[in-house]
Amino acid sequence: EAQVTQNPRYLITVTGKKLTVTCSQNMNHEYMSWYRQDPGLGLRQIYYSMNVEVTDKGDVPEGYKVSRKEKRNFPLILESPSPNQTSLYFCASSLSGLFNYGYTFGSGTRLTVV
Amino acid sequence: KNQVEQSPQSLIILEGKNCTLQCNYTVSPFSNLRWYKQDTGRGPVSLTIMTFSENTKSNGRYTATLDADTKQSSLHITASQLSDSASYICVVSDGGGGNKLTFGTGTQLKVEL
């Protein structure tokens, strides 16, 4: 089944403790992206990747890092999480970032930073 | 600043009834407009994608319309079912490098018996 898999689904952590949220897709998609969703706001892009070893900042990149060493994986790294990073995170992938291709979203990771 | 505004914010309808959700955007340049359905706590699922030249597109009981001149779109749901209860999100792409998407905040639809 074609899908984007995120792990973990739920995570509670403490301020300052480094964490990684994994994202993997099995569709050989070139484009991958991370979003956060907060109440009353539309999804906001954190980082995106047009292809392997090509990443760029989205609208809200502060406090986050990403890497794209392989086509299928696009982990989101929070080096020193803070409470304002408590949010619902989604990874998405698309065949290409250049054209009108649809996006496939993961099921989300609900992160709470205390 | 690119913006996507949706109305109403929330809506309650009876099962079997039709409804229409609205989307206005000020994204420029315009590449395509997408409607997504998002169940609570889940990732958005694509319903339709429309480019500049498309006025209408259907996906089962969902029909989206686009007026690129007035920068408005609507999503019509026919013969609603309980499983249609979800948030419906309008998303506009500027088609630039990185395929920048601007998301609306969604219309929360509840279908009741």
Coordinates of C-alpha atoms in Angstrom, one line a residue:
Chain A
E1 CA 0.0 0.0 0.0
A2 CA 1.3 3.4 -1.0
Q3 CA 1.8 5.4 2.2
V4 CA 3.7 7.9 4.2
T5 CA 4.6 6.5 7.6
Q6 CA 5.4 8.7 10.6
N7 CA 6.7 7.6 13.9
P8 CA 5.9 8.0 16.7
R9 CA 2.2 8.9 16.6
Y10 CA 2.3 10.5 20.0
L11 CA 5.3 11.9 22.0
I12 CA 5.6 13.7 25.3
T13 CA 9.0 15.1 26.0
V14 CA 10.7 17.6 28.2
T15 CA 12.2 21.0 27.2
G16 CA 15.7 20.7 25.8
K17 CA 15.8 16.9 25.2
K18 CA 16.7 16.2 21.5
L19 CA 14.2 14.2 19.6
T20 CA 13.6 12.9 16.0
V21 CA 10.4 12.3 14.3
T22 CA 10.8 9.9 11.4
C23 CA 9.0 10.0 8.0
S24 CA 9.2 7.3 5.3
Q25 CA 7.4 7.0 2.0
N26 CA 7.3 3.9 -0.3
M27 CA 6.2 5.7 -3.5
N28 CA 9.6 6.8 -4.8
H29 CA 8.5 10.4 -4.5
E30 CA 11.1 13.1 -5.1
Y31 CA 9.4 15.8 -3.0
M32 CA 8.9 15.6 0.8
S33 CA 7.8 18.2 3.3
W34 CA 7.1 18.8 7.0
Y35 CA 4.1 20.8 8.3
R36 CA 2.8 21.7 11.7
Q37 CA -0.8 22.3 12.5
D38 CA -2.0 24.4 15.4
P39 CA -5.5 25.3 16.5
G40 CA -7.0 28.1 14.5
L41 CA -4.2 28.1 12.0
G42 CA -3.7 26.4 8.6
L43 CA -0.9 23.9 8.1
R44 CA 2.4 25.7 8.0
Q45 CA 5.4 24.4 6.2
I46 CA 8.6 23.8 8.3
Y47 CA 11.0 22.4 5.8
Y48 CA 10.8 20.7 2.4
S49 CA 13.1 18.7 0.2
M50 CA 12.9 18.6 -3.6
N51 CA 15.2 15.5 -3.8
V52 CA 18.0 13.7 -2.1
E53 CA 20.4 16.1 -0.4
V54 CA 18.3 19.1 -1.4
T55 CA 16.4 20.7 1.5
D56 CA 15.1 24.2 2.1
K57 CA 13.3 26.3 4.7
G58 CA 9.6 26.7 4.7
D59 CA 7.6 29.4 6.6
V60 CA 8.4 28.3 10.2
P61 CA 11.9 26.6 10.2
E62 CA 13.2 28.0 13.5
G63 CA 14.1 25.3 16.0
Y64 CA 14.0 22.4 13.5
K65 CA 16.4 20.6 11.3
V66 CA 15.9 18.0 8.6
S67 CA 18.0 15.8 6.4
R68 CA 17.4 13.8 3.2
K69 CA 20.2 11.2 2.8
E70 CA 17.9 8.7 1.1
K71 CA 14.9 9.3 -1.2
R72 CA 12.4 7.5 1.1
N73 CA 13.3 9.1 4.4
F74 CA 12.9 12.7 5.7
P75 CA 13.4 12.9 9.5
L76 CA 12.5 16.0 11.5
I77 CA 14.9 16.8 14.2
L78 CA 14.3 19.1 17.2
E79 CA 17.7 19.7 18.8
S80 CA 16.3 21.5 21.9
P81 CA 12.5 21.3 22.0
S82 CA 10.6 24.1 23.6
P83 CA 6.9 24.3 24.7
N84 CA 6.0 26.5 21.7
Q85 CA 6.8 23.4 19.5
T86 CA 3.9 21.5 21.0
S87 CA 1.9 20.8 17.9
L88 CA 0.5 18.2 15.5
Y89 CA 3.1 17.5 12.8
F90 CA 2.5 16.1 9.4
C91 CA 5.0 14.7 6.8
A92 CA 3.9 14.7 3.2
S93 CA 5.3 13.5 -0.1
S94 CA 4.6 14.2 -3.8
L95 CA 6.0 12.7 -7.0
S96 CA 7.5 16.1 -7.8
G97 CA 7.6 19.5 -6.2
L98 CA 7.5 21.2 -9.6
F99 CA 4.1 20.3 -11.0
N100 CA 0.5 19.8 -10.1
Y101 CA 0.9 16.5 -8.4
G102 CA -1.1 15.4 -5.4
Y103 CA 0.3 15.2 -1.9
T104 CA 0.1 12.1 0.3
F105 CA 0.1 12.9 4.0
G106 CA 1.2 10.8 6.9
S107 CA -1.1 10.2 9.9
G108 CA 0.5 12.8 12.0
T109 CA 2.7 13.0 15.2
R110 CA 1.2 14.8 18.2
L111 CA 4.1 16.3 20.1
T112 CA 3.8 17.7 23.6
V113 CA 6.8 19.5 25.1
V114 CA 6.6 20.2 28.8
Chain B
K1 CA 0.7 38.1 1.6
N2 CA -0.8 35.0 0.3
Q3 CA -4.0 34.0 2.1
V4 CA -6.8 31.4 1.9
E5 CA -10.0 32.1 3.7
Q6 CA -12.8 29.5 4.2
S7 CA -16.4 29.9 5.2
P8 CA -18.2 28.9 7.2
Q9 CA -15.9 28.0 10.0
S10 CA -18.2 25.2 11.1
L11 CA -21.4 23.6 9.8
I12 CA -23.9 21.1 11.1
I13 CA -26.2 19.3 8.7
L14 CA -28.6 16.4 8.7
E15 CA -27.6 13.2 7.0
G16 CA -28.8 13.1 3.4
K17 CA -28.7 16.8 3.0
N18 CA -26.4 18.7 0.6
C19 CA -24.0 21.5 1.6
T20 CA -21.5 23.9 0.0
L21 CA -18.3 25.1 1.5
Q22 CA -16.6 28.3 0.3
C23 CA -13.0 29.3 -0.3
N24 CA -11.6 32.7 -1.3
Y25 CA -7.9 33.1 -2.0
T26 CA -5.4 35.9 -2.7
V27 CA -2.5 33.7 -3.8
S28 CA -0.4 34.9 -6.6
P29 CA 0.8 33.5 -8.9
F30 CA -1.8 30.8 -9.1
S31 CA -1.0 27.2 -10.1
N32 CA -3.7 25.0 -8.7
L33 CA -6.4 24.7 -6.0
R34 CA -6.9 21.6 -3.9
W35 CA -9.5 20.4 -1.5
Y36 CA -8.6 18.0 1.3
K37 CA -10.6 16.1 3.8
Q38 CA -9.1 15.7 7.3
D39 CA -10.6 13.4 9.9
T40 CA -9.8 14.4 13.5
G41 CA -6.2 13.5 14.4
R42 CA -5.4 12.2 10.9
G43 CA -3.6 13.5 7.9
P44 CA -5.4 15.3 5.1
V45 CA -6.6 13.2 2.2
S46 CA -6.9 14.7 -1.3
L47 CA -10.3 15.2 -2.8
T48 CA -9.7 17.3 -5.9
I49 CA -7.0 19.3 -7.6
M50 CA -7.9 22.0 -10.1
T51 CA -5.7 24.0 -12.4
F52 CA -6.4 27.5 -13.8
S53 CA -8.3 26.1 -16.8
E54 CA -10.6 23.8 -14.9
N55 CA -14.0 25.1 -13.7
T56 CA -15.3 22.0 -12.0
K57 CA -14.1 18.6 -10.9
S58 CA -15.9 15.8 -9.2
N59 CA -14.9 13.0 -6.9
G60 CA -17.9 10.8 -6.1
R61 CA -20.3 12.9 -4.0
Y62 CA -17.8 15.8 -3.9
T63 CA -17.8 18.5 -6.6
A64 CA -15.4 21.4 -6.5
T65 CA -15.8 24.5 -8.6
L66 CA -13.2 27.2 -9.4
D67 CA -13.6 30.7 -10.6
A68 CA -10.0 31.9 -11.2
D69 CA -11.3 35.4 -12.1
T70 CA -12.9 36.1 -8.8
K71 CA -10.4 33.8 -7.0
Q72 CA -13.2 31.7 -5.4
S73 CA -13.8 28.0 -5.1
S74 CA -16.6 25.9 -3.6
L75 CA -16.9 22.3 -2.5
H76 CA -20.3 20.8 -2.8
I77 CA -21.2 17.7 -0.9
T78 CA -24.2 15.8 -2.1
A79 CA -26.4 13.4 0.0
S80 CA -24.2 13.8 3.0
Q81 CA -23.2 10.8 5.2
L82 CA -22.1 10.5 8.8
S83 CA -18.6 9.6 7.5
D84 CA -18.4 13.1 5.8
S85 CA -18.0 14.6 9.3
A86 CA -14.5 16.1 9.1
S87 CA -12.5 19.3 8.4
Y88 CA -12.4 20.3 4.8
I89 CA -9.3 22.3 3.9
C90 CA -8.8 24.5 0.8
V91 CA -5.2 24.7 -0.4
V92 CA -3.7 26.9 -3.1
S93 CA -0.4 26.4 -4.8
D94 CA 1.7 29.2 -6.3
G95 CA 3.5 26.7 -8.5
G96 CA 6.9 28.2 -7.7
G97 CA 10.1 26.4 -6.8
G98 CA 9.2 24.2 -3.8
N99 CA 5.6 24.2 -4.8
K100 CA 4.5 26.5 -2.1
L101 CA 1.1 25.7 -0.6
T102 CA -1.1 28.1 1.3
F103 CA -3.6 26.3 3.5
G104 CA -6.9 27.6 4.7
T105 CA -8.0 26.9 8.3
G106 CA -10.7 24.6 7.2
T107 CA -14.5 24.2 7.6
Q108 CA -15.5 21.8 10.3
L109 CA -18.4 19.8 9.1
K110 CA -20.6 17.6 11.3
V111 CA -23.3 15.4 9.8
E112 CA -26.0 14.3 12.2
L113 CA -28.8 11.8 12.1

